[in-house]
PDB file of C-alpha atoms and ligand atoms in Angstrom:
ATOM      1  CA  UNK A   1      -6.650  -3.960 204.082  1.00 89.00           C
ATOM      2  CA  UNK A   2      -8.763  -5.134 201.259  1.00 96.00           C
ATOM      3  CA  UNK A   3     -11.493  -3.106 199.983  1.00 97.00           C
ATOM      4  CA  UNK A   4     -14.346  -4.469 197.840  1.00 98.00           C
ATOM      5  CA  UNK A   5     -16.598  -2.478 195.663  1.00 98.00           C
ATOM      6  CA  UNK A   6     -18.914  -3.359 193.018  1.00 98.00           C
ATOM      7  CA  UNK A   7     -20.277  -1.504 189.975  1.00 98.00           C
ATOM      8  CA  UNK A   8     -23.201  -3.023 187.549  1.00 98.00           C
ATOM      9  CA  UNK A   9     -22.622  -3.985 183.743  1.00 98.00           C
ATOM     10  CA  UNK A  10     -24.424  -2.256 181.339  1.00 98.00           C
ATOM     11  CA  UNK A  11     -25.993  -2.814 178.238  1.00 98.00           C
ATOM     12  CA  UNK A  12     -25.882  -0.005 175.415  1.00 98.00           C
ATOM     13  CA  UNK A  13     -28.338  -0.731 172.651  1.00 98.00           C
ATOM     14  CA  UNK A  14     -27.873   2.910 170.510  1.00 98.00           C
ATOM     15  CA  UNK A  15     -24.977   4.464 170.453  1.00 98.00           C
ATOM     16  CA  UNK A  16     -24.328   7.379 168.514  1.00 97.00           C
ATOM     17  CA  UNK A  17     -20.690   9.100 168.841  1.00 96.00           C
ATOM     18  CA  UNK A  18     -20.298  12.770 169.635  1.00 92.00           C
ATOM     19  CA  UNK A  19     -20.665  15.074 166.654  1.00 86.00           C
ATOM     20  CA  UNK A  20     -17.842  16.180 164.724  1.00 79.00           C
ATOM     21  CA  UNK A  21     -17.478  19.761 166.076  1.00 82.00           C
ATOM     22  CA  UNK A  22     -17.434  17.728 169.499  1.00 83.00           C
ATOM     23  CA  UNK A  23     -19.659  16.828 172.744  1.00 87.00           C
ATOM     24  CA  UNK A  24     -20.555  14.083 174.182  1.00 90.00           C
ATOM     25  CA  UNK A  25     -21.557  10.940 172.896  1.00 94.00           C
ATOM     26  CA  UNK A  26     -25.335   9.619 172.936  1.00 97.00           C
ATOM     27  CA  UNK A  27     -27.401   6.487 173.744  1.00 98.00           C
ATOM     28  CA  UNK A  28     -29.885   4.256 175.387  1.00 98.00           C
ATOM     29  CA  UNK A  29     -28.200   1.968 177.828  1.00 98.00           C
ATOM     30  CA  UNK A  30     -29.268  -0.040 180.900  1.00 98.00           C
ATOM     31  CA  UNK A  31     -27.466  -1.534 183.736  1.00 98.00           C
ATOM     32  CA  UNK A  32     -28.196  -4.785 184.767  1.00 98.00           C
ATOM     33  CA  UNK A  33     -28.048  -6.753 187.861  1.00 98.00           C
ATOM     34  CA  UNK A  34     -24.655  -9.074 187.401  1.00 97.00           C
ATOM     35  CA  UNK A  35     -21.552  -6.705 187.453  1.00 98.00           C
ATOM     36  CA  UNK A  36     -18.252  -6.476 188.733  1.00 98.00           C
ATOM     37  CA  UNK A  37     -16.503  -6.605 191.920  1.00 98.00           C
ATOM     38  CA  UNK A  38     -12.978  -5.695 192.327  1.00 98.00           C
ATOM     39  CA  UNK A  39     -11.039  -6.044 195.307  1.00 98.00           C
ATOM     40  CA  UNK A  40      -8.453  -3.400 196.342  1.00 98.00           C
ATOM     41  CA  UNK A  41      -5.255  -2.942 198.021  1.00 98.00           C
ATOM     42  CA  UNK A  42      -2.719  -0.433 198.503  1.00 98.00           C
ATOM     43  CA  UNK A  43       0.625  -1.960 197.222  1.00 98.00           C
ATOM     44  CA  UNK A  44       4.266  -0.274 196.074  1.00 98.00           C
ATOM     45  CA  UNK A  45       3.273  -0.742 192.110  1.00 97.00           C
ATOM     46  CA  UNK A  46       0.010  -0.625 190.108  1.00 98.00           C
ATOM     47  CA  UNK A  47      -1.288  -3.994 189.116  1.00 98.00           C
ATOM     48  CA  UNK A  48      -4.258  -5.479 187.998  1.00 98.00           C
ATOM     49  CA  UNK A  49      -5.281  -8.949 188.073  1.00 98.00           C
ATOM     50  CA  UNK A  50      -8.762 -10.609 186.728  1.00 98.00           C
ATOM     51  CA  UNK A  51      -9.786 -13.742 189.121  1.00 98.00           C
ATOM     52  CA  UNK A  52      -6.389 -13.702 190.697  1.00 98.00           C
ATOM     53  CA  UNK A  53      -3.850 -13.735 187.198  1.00 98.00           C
ATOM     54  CA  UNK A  54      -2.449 -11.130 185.354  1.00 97.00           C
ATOM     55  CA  UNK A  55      -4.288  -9.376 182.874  1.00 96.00           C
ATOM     56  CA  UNK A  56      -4.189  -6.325 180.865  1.00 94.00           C
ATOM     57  CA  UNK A  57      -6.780  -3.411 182.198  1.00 97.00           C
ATOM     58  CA  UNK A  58      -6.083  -0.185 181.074  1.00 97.00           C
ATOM     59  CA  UNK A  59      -8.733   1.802 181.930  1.00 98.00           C
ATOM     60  CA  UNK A  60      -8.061   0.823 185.719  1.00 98.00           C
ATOM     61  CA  UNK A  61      -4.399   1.316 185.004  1.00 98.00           C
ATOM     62  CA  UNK A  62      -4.633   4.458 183.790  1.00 98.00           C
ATOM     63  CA  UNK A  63      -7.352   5.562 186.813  1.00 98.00           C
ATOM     64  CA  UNK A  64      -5.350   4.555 189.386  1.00 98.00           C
ATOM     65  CA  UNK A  65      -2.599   6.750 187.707  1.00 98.00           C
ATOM     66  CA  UNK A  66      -5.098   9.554 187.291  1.00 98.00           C
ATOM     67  CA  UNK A  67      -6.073   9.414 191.323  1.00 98.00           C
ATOM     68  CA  UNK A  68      -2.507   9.602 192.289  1.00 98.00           C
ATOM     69  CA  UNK A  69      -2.616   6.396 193.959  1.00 98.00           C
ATOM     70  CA  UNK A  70      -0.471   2.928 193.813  1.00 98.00           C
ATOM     71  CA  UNK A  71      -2.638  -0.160 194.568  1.00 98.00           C
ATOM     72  CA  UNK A  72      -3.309  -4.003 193.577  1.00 98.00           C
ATOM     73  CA  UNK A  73      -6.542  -4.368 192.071  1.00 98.00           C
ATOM     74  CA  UNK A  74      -8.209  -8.252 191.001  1.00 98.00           C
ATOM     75  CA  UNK A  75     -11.135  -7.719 188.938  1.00 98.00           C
ATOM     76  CA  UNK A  76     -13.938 -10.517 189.358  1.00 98.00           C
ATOM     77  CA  UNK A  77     -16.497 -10.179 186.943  1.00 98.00           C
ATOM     78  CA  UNK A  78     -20.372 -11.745 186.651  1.00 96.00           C
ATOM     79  CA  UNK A  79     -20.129 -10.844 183.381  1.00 95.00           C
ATOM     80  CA  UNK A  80     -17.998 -12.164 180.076  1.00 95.00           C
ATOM     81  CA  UNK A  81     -15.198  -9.635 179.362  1.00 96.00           C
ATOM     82  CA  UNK A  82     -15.327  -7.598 176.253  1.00 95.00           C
ATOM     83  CA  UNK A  83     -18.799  -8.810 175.115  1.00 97.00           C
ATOM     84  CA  UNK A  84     -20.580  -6.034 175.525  1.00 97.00           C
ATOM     85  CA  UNK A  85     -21.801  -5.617 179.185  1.00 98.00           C
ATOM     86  CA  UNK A  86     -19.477  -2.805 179.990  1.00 97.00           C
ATOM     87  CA  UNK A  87     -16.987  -4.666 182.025  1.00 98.00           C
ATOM     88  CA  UNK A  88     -14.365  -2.238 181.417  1.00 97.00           C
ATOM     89  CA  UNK A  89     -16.941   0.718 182.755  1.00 98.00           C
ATOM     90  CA  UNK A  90     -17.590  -1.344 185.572  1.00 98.00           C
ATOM     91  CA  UNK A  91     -14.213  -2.409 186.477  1.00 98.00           C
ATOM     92  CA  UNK A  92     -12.988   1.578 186.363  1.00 98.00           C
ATOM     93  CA  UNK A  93     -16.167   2.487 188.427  1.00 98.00           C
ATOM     94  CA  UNK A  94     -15.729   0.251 190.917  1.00 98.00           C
ATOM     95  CA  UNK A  95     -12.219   0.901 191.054  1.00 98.00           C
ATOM     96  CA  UNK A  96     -12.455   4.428 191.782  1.00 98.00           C
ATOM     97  CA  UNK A  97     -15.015   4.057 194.457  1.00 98.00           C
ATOM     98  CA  UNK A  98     -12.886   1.272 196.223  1.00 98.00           C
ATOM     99  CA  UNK A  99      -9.676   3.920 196.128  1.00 98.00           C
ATOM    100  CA  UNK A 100     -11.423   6.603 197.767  1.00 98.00           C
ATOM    101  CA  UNK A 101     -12.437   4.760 200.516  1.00 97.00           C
ATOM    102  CA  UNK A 102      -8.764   2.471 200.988  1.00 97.00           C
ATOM    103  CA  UNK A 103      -6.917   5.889 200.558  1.00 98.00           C
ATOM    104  CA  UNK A 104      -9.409   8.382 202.044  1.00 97.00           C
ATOM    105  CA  UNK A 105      -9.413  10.222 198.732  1.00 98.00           C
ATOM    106  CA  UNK A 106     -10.975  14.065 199.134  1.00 97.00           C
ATOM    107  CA  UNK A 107     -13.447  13.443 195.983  1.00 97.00           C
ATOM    108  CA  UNK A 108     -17.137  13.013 195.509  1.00 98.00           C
ATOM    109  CA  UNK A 109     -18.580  10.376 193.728  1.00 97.00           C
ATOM    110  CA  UNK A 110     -18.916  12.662 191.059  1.00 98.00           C
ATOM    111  CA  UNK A 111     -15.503  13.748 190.293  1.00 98.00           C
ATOM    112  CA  UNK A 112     -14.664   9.704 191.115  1.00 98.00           C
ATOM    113  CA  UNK A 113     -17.367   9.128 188.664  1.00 98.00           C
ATOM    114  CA  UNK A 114     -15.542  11.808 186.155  1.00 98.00           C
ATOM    115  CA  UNK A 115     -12.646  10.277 186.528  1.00 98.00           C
ATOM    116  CA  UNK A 116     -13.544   6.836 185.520  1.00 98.00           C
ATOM    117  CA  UNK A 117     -14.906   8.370 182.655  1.00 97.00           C
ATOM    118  CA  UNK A 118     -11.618  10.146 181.800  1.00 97.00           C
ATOM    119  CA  UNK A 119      -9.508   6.450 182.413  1.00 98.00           C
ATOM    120  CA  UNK A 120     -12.173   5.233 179.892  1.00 97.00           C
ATOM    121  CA  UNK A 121     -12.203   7.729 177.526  1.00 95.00           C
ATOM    122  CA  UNK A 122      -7.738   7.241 177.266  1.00 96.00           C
ATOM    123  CA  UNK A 123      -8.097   3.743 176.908  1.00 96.00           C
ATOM    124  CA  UNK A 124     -10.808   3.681 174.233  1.00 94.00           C
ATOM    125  CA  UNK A 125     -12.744   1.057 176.361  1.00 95.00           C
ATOM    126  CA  UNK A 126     -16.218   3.400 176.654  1.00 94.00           C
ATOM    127  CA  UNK A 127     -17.995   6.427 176.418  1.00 93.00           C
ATOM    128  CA  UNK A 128     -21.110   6.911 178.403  1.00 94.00           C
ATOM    129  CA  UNK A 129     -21.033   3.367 180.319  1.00 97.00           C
ATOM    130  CA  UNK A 130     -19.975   4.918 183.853  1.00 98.00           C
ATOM    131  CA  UNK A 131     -22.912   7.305 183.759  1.00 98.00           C
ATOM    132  CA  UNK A 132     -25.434   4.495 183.451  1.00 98.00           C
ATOM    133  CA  UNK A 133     -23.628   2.393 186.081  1.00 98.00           C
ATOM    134  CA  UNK A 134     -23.151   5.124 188.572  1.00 98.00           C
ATOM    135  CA  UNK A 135     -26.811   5.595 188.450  1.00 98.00           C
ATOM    136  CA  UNK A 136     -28.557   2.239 187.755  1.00 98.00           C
ATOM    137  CA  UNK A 137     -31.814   1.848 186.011  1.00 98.00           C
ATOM    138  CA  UNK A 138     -32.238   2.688 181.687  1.00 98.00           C
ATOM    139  CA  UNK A 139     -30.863   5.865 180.621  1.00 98.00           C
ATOM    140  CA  UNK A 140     -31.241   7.549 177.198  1.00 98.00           C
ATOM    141  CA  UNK A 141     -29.802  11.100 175.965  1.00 96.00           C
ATOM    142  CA  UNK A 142     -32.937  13.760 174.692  1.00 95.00           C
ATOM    143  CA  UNK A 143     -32.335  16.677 173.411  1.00 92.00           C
ATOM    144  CA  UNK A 144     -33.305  18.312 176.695  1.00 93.00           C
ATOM    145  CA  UNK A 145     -30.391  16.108 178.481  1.00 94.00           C
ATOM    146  CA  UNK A 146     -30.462  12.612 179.715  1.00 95.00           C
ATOM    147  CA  UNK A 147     -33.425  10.928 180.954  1.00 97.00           C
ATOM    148  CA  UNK A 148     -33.726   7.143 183.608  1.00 97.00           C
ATOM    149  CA  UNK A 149     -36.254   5.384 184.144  1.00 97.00           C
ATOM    150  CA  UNK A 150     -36.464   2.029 185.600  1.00 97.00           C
ATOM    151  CA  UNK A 151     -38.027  -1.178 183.616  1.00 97.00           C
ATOM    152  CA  UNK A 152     -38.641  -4.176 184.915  1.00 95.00           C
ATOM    153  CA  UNK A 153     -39.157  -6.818 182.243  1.00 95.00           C
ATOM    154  CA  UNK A 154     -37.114  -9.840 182.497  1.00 97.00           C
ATOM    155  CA  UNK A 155     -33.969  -9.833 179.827  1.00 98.00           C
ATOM    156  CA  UNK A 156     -32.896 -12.591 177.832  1.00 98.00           C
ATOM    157  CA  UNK A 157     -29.368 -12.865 176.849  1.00 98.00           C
ATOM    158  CA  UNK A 158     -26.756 -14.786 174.292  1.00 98.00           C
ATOM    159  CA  UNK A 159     -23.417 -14.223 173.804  1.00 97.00           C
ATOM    160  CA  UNK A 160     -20.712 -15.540 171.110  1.00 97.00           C
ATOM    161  CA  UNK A 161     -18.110 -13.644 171.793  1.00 95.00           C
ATOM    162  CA  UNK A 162     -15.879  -9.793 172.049  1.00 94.00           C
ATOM    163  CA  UNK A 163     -16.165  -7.418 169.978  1.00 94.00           C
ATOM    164  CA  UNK A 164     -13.063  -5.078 170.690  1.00 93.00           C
ATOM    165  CA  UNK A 165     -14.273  -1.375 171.546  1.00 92.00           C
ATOM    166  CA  UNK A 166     -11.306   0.288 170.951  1.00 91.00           C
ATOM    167  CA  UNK A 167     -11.376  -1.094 167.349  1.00 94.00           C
ATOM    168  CA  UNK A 168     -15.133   0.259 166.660  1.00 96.00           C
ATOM    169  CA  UNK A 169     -14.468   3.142 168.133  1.00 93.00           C
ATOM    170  CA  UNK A 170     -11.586   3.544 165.658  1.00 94.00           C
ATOM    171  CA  UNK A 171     -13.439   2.856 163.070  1.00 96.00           C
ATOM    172  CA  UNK A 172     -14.528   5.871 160.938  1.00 94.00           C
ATOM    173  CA  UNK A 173     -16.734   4.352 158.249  1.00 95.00           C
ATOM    174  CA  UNK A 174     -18.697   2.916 161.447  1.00 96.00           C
ATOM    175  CA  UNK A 175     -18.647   5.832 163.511  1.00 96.00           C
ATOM    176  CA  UNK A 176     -20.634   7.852 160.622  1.00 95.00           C
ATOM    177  CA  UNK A 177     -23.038   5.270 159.934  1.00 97.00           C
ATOM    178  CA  UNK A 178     -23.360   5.207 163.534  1.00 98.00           C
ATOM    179  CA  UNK A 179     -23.942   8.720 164.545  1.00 97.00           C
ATOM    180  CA  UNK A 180     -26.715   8.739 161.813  1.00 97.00           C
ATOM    181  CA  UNK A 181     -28.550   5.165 162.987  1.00 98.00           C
ATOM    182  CA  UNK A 182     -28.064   6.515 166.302  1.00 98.00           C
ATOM    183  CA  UNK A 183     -29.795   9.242 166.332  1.00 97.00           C
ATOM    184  CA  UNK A 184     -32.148   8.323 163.974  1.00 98.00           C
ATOM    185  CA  UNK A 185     -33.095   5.618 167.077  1.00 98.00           C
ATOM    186  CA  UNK A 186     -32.818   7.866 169.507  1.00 98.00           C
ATOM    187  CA  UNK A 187     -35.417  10.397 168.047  1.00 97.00           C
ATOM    188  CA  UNK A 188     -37.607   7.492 167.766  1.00 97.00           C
ATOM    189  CA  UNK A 189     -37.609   6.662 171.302  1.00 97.00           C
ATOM    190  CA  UNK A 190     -41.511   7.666 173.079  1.00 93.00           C
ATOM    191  CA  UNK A 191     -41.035  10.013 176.087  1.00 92.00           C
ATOM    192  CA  UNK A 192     -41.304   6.968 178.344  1.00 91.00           C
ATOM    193  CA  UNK A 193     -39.536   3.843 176.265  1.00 95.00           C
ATOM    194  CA  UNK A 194     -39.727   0.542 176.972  1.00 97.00           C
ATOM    195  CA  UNK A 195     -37.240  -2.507 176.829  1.00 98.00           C
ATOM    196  CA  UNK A 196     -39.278  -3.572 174.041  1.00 98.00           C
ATOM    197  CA  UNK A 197     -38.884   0.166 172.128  1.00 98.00           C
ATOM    198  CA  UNK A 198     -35.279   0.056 172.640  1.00 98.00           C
ATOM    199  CA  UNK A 199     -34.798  -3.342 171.379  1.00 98.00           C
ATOM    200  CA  UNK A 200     -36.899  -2.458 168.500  1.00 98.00           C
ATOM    201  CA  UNK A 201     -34.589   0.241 168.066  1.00 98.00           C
ATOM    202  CA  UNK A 202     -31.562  -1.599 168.269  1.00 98.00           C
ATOM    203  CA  UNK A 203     -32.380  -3.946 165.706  1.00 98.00           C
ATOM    204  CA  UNK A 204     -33.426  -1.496 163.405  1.00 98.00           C
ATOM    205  CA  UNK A 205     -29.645   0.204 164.312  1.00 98.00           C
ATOM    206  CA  UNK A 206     -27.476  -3.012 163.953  1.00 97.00           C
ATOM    207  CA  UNK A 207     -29.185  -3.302 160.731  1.00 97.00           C
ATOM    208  CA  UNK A 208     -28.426   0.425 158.739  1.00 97.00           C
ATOM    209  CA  UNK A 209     -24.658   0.319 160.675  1.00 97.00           C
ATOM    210  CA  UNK A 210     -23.955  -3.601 159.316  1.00 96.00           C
ATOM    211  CA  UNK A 211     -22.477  -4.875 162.513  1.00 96.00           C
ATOM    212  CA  UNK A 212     -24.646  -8.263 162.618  1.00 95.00           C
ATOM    213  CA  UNK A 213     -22.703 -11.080 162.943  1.00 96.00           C
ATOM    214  CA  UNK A 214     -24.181 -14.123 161.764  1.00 97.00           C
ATOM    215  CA  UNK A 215     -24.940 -15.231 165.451  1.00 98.00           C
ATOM    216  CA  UNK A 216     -26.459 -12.031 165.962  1.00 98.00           C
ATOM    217  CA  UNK A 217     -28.928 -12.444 163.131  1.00 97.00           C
ATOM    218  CA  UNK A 218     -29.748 -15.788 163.728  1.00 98.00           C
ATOM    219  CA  UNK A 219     -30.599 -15.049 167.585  1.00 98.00           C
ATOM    220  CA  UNK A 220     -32.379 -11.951 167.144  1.00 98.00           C
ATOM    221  CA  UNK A 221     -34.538 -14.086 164.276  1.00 98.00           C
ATOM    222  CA  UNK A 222     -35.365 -17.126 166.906  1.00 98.00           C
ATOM    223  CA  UNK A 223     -36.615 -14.254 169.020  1.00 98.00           C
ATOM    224  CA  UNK A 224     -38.821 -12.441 166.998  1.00 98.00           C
ATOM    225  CA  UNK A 225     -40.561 -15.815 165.822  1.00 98.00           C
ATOM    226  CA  UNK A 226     -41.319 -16.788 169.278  1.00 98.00           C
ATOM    227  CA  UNK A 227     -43.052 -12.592 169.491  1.00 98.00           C
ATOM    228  CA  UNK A 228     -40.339 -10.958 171.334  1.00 98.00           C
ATOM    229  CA  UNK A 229     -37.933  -8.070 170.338  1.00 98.00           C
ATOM    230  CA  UNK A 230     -34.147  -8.180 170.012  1.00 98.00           C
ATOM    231  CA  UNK A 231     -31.639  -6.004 169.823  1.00 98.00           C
ATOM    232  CA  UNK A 232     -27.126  -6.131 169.991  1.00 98.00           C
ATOM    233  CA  UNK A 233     -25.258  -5.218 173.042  1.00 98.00           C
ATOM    234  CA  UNK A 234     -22.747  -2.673 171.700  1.00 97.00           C
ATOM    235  CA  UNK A 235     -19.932  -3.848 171.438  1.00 96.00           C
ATOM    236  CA  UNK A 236     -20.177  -7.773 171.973  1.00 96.00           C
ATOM    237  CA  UNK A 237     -21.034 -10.803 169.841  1.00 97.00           C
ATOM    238  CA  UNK A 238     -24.411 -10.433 172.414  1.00 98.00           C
ATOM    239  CA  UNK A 239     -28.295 -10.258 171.773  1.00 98.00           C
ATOM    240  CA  UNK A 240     -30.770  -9.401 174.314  1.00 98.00           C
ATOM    241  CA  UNK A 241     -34.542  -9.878 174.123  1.00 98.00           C
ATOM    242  CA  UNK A 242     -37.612  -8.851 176.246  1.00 98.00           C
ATOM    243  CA  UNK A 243     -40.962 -10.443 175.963  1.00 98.00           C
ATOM    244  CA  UNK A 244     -39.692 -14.599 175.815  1.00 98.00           C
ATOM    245  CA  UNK A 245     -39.253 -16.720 177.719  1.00 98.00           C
ATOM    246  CA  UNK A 246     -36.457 -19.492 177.684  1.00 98.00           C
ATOM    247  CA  UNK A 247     -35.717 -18.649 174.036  1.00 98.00           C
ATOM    248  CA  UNK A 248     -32.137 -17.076 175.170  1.00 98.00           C
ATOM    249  CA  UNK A 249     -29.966 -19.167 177.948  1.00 97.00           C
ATOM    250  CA  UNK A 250     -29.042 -16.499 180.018  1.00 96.00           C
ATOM    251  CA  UNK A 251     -31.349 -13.740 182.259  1.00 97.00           C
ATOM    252  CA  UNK A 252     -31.078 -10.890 183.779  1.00 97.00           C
ATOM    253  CA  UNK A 253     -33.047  -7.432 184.971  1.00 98.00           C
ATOM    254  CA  UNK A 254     -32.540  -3.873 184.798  1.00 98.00           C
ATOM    255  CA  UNK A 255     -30.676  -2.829 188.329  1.00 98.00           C
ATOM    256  CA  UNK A 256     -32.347  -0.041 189.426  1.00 98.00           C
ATOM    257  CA  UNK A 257     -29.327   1.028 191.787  1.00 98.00           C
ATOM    258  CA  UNK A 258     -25.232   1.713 190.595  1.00 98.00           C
ATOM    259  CA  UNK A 259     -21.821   1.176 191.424  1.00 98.00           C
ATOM    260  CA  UNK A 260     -21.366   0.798 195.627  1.00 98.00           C
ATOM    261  CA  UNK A 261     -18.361   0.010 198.438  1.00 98.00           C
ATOM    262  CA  UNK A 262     -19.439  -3.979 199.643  1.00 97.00           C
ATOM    263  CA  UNK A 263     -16.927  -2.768 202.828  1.00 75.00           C
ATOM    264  CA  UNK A 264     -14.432  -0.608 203.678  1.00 57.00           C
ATOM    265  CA  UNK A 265     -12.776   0.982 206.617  1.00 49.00           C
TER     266      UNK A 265
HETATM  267  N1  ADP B 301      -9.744 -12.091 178.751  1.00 89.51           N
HETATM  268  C1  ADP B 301     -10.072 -10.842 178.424  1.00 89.51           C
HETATM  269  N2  ADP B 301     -10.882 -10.613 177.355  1.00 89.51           N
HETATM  270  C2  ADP B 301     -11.257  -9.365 177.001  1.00 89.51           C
HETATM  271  N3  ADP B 301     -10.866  -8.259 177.666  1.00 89.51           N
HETATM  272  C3  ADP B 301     -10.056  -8.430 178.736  1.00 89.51           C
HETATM  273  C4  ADP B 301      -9.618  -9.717 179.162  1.00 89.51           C
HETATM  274  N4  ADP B 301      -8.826  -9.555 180.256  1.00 89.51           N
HETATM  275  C5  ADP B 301      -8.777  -8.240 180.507  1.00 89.51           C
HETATM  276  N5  ADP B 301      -9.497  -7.552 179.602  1.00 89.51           N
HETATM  277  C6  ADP B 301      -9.677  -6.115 179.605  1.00 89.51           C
HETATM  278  O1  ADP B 301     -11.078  -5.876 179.767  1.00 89.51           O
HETATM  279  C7  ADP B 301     -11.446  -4.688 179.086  1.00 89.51           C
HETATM  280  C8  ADP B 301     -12.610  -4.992 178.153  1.00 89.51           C
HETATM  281  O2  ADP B 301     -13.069  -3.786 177.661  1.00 89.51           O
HETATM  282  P1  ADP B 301     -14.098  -3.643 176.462  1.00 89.51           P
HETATM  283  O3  ADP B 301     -13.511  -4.268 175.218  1.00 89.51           O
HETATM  284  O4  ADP B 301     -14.513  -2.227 176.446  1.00 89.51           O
HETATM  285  O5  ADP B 301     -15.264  -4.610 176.883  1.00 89.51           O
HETATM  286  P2  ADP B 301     -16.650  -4.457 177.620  1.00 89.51           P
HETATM  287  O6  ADP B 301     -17.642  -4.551 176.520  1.00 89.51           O
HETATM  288  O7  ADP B 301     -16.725  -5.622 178.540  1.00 89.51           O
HETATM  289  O8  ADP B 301     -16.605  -3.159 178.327  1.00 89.51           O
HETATM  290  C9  ADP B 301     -10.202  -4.177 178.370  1.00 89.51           C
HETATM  291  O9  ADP B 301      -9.607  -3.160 179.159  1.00 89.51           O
HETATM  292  C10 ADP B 301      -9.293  -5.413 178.324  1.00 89.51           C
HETATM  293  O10 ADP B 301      -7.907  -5.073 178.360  1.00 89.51           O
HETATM  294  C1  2JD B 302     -20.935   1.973 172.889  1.00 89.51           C
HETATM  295  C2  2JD B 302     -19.914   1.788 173.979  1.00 89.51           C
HETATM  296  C3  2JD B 302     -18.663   2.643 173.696  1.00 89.51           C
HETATM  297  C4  2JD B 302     -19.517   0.308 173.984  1.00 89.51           C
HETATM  298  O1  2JD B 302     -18.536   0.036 174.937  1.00 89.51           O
HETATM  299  P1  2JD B 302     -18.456  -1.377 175.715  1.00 89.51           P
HETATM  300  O2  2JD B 302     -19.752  -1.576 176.435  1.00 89.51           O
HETATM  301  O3  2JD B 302     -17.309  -1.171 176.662  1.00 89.51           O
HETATM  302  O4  2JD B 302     -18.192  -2.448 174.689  1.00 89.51           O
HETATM  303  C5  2JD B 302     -20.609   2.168 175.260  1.00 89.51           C
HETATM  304  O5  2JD B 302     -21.465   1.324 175.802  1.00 89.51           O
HETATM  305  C6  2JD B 302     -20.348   3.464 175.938  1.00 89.51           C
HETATM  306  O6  2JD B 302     -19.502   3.510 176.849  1.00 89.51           O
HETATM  307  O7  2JD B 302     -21.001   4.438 175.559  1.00 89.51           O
END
């Protein structure tokens, strides 16, 4: 029996790795409404397919390894692959919610949750993503632990292209710059931020860590001149924007609700 679940992308605007001595990582991220769904079977091998052809997914690999279970999975994403929405985070999610339920797995969504994490984590595909899409809504890290609340501003979106996470991730002169920016944003945030604050932010972020791309730049420009803030979707060749209106091609909103079975047993 197939079983279909479906977690929301996310979009992290400040990032800012885990400190040396170790930790977590911190941010400002929202999920938005267009996601993934993946569709799950129990089969003999592990095997992941995206829209139906074979395609490499580690993270989803490496979960179904984790959870001790042997299954086909096809991915079908709303969202572009590698660009930044957290489609890897999303994929994993969704993946681990749709195993419990084909296999009757004895884990809450919490250790599932955990575990997609973990699969993430090994393949160098995300950090925090899963936490935002478990939950839904805009979530940012304080010093007195993670806050959510739930915007509703419509979002603007362009996209050029992937940016591979594992690569930034890997990347050490990037991962100082951006532990300072992104903190530095994060301390900036008010108690109760807005889309607009974060973009603000974000801007200011892609700036002191020199990640821009010339797209980037040029998109986050056209927005500002027509009054609207801009930030980069970390890690994609991606620029969102709050307060315009037709300036970007794409739109979205914040989804207030995470990852979810669509059916099961
Ligand atoms: N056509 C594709 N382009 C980019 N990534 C792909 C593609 N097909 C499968 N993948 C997988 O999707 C995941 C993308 O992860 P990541 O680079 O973290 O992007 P995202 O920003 O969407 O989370 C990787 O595990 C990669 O192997
Ligand atoms: C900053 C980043 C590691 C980027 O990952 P991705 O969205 O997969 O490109 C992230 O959003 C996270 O998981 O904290």
């Amino acid at each position: 029996m197939v079983i279909r679940a479906f977690a929301p992308g996310s979009v992290t605007g400040l990032f800012a790795p885990p400190p040396a001595e170790g930790g977590a990582s911190r941010g400002a991220s929202f999920a938005i409404r267009d996601g993934v769904v993946v569709e799950l079977e129990p089969a003999d091998t592990i095997s992941v397919t995206v829209e139906g052809e074979p395609a490499p997914f580690e993270p989803v690999e490496g979960l179904c390894s984790d959870l001790g279970v042997t299954a086909s999975v096809d991915v079908r994403p709303e969202v572009p692959l590698g660009h930044g929405f957290g489609a890897s985070g999303a994929a994993t999610l969704a993946t681990a919610i749709a195993a419990a339920d084909a296999f009757d797995l004895p884990r809450s969504r919490a250790e599932l949750v955990d575990a997609a994490h973990r699969a993430e984590m090994a393949a160098g595909t995300g950090q925090g993503d899963v936490f935002i899409q478990e939950r839904g809504g805009l979530l940012w890290t304080t010093d007195a632990g993670i806050r959510r609340t739930v915007p509703s501003s419509p979002i603007e979106y362009a996209t050029a292209g992937g940016i591979d996470t594992a690569t930034m991730l890997d990347d050490e002169a990037f991962m100082t710059a951006a532990r300072r920016a992104g903190i530095r944003g994060l301390d900036a945030l008010d108690s109760e931020p807005t889309l607009r604050q974060l973009a603000e932010r974000s801007r200011e972020y892609v700036a002191e860590t020199g990640i821009a791309t010339s797209f980037v730049d040029r998109q986050i420009e056209r927005v500002e001149a027509a009054g609207g803030a801009a930030g980069m979707a970390l890690f994609g060749e991606t620029v969102f924007a709050v307060d315009v209106d037709g300036i970007l091609p794409e739109r979205t909103h914040v989804s207030p609700v995470g990852a979810r079975l669509l059916s099961g047993t």
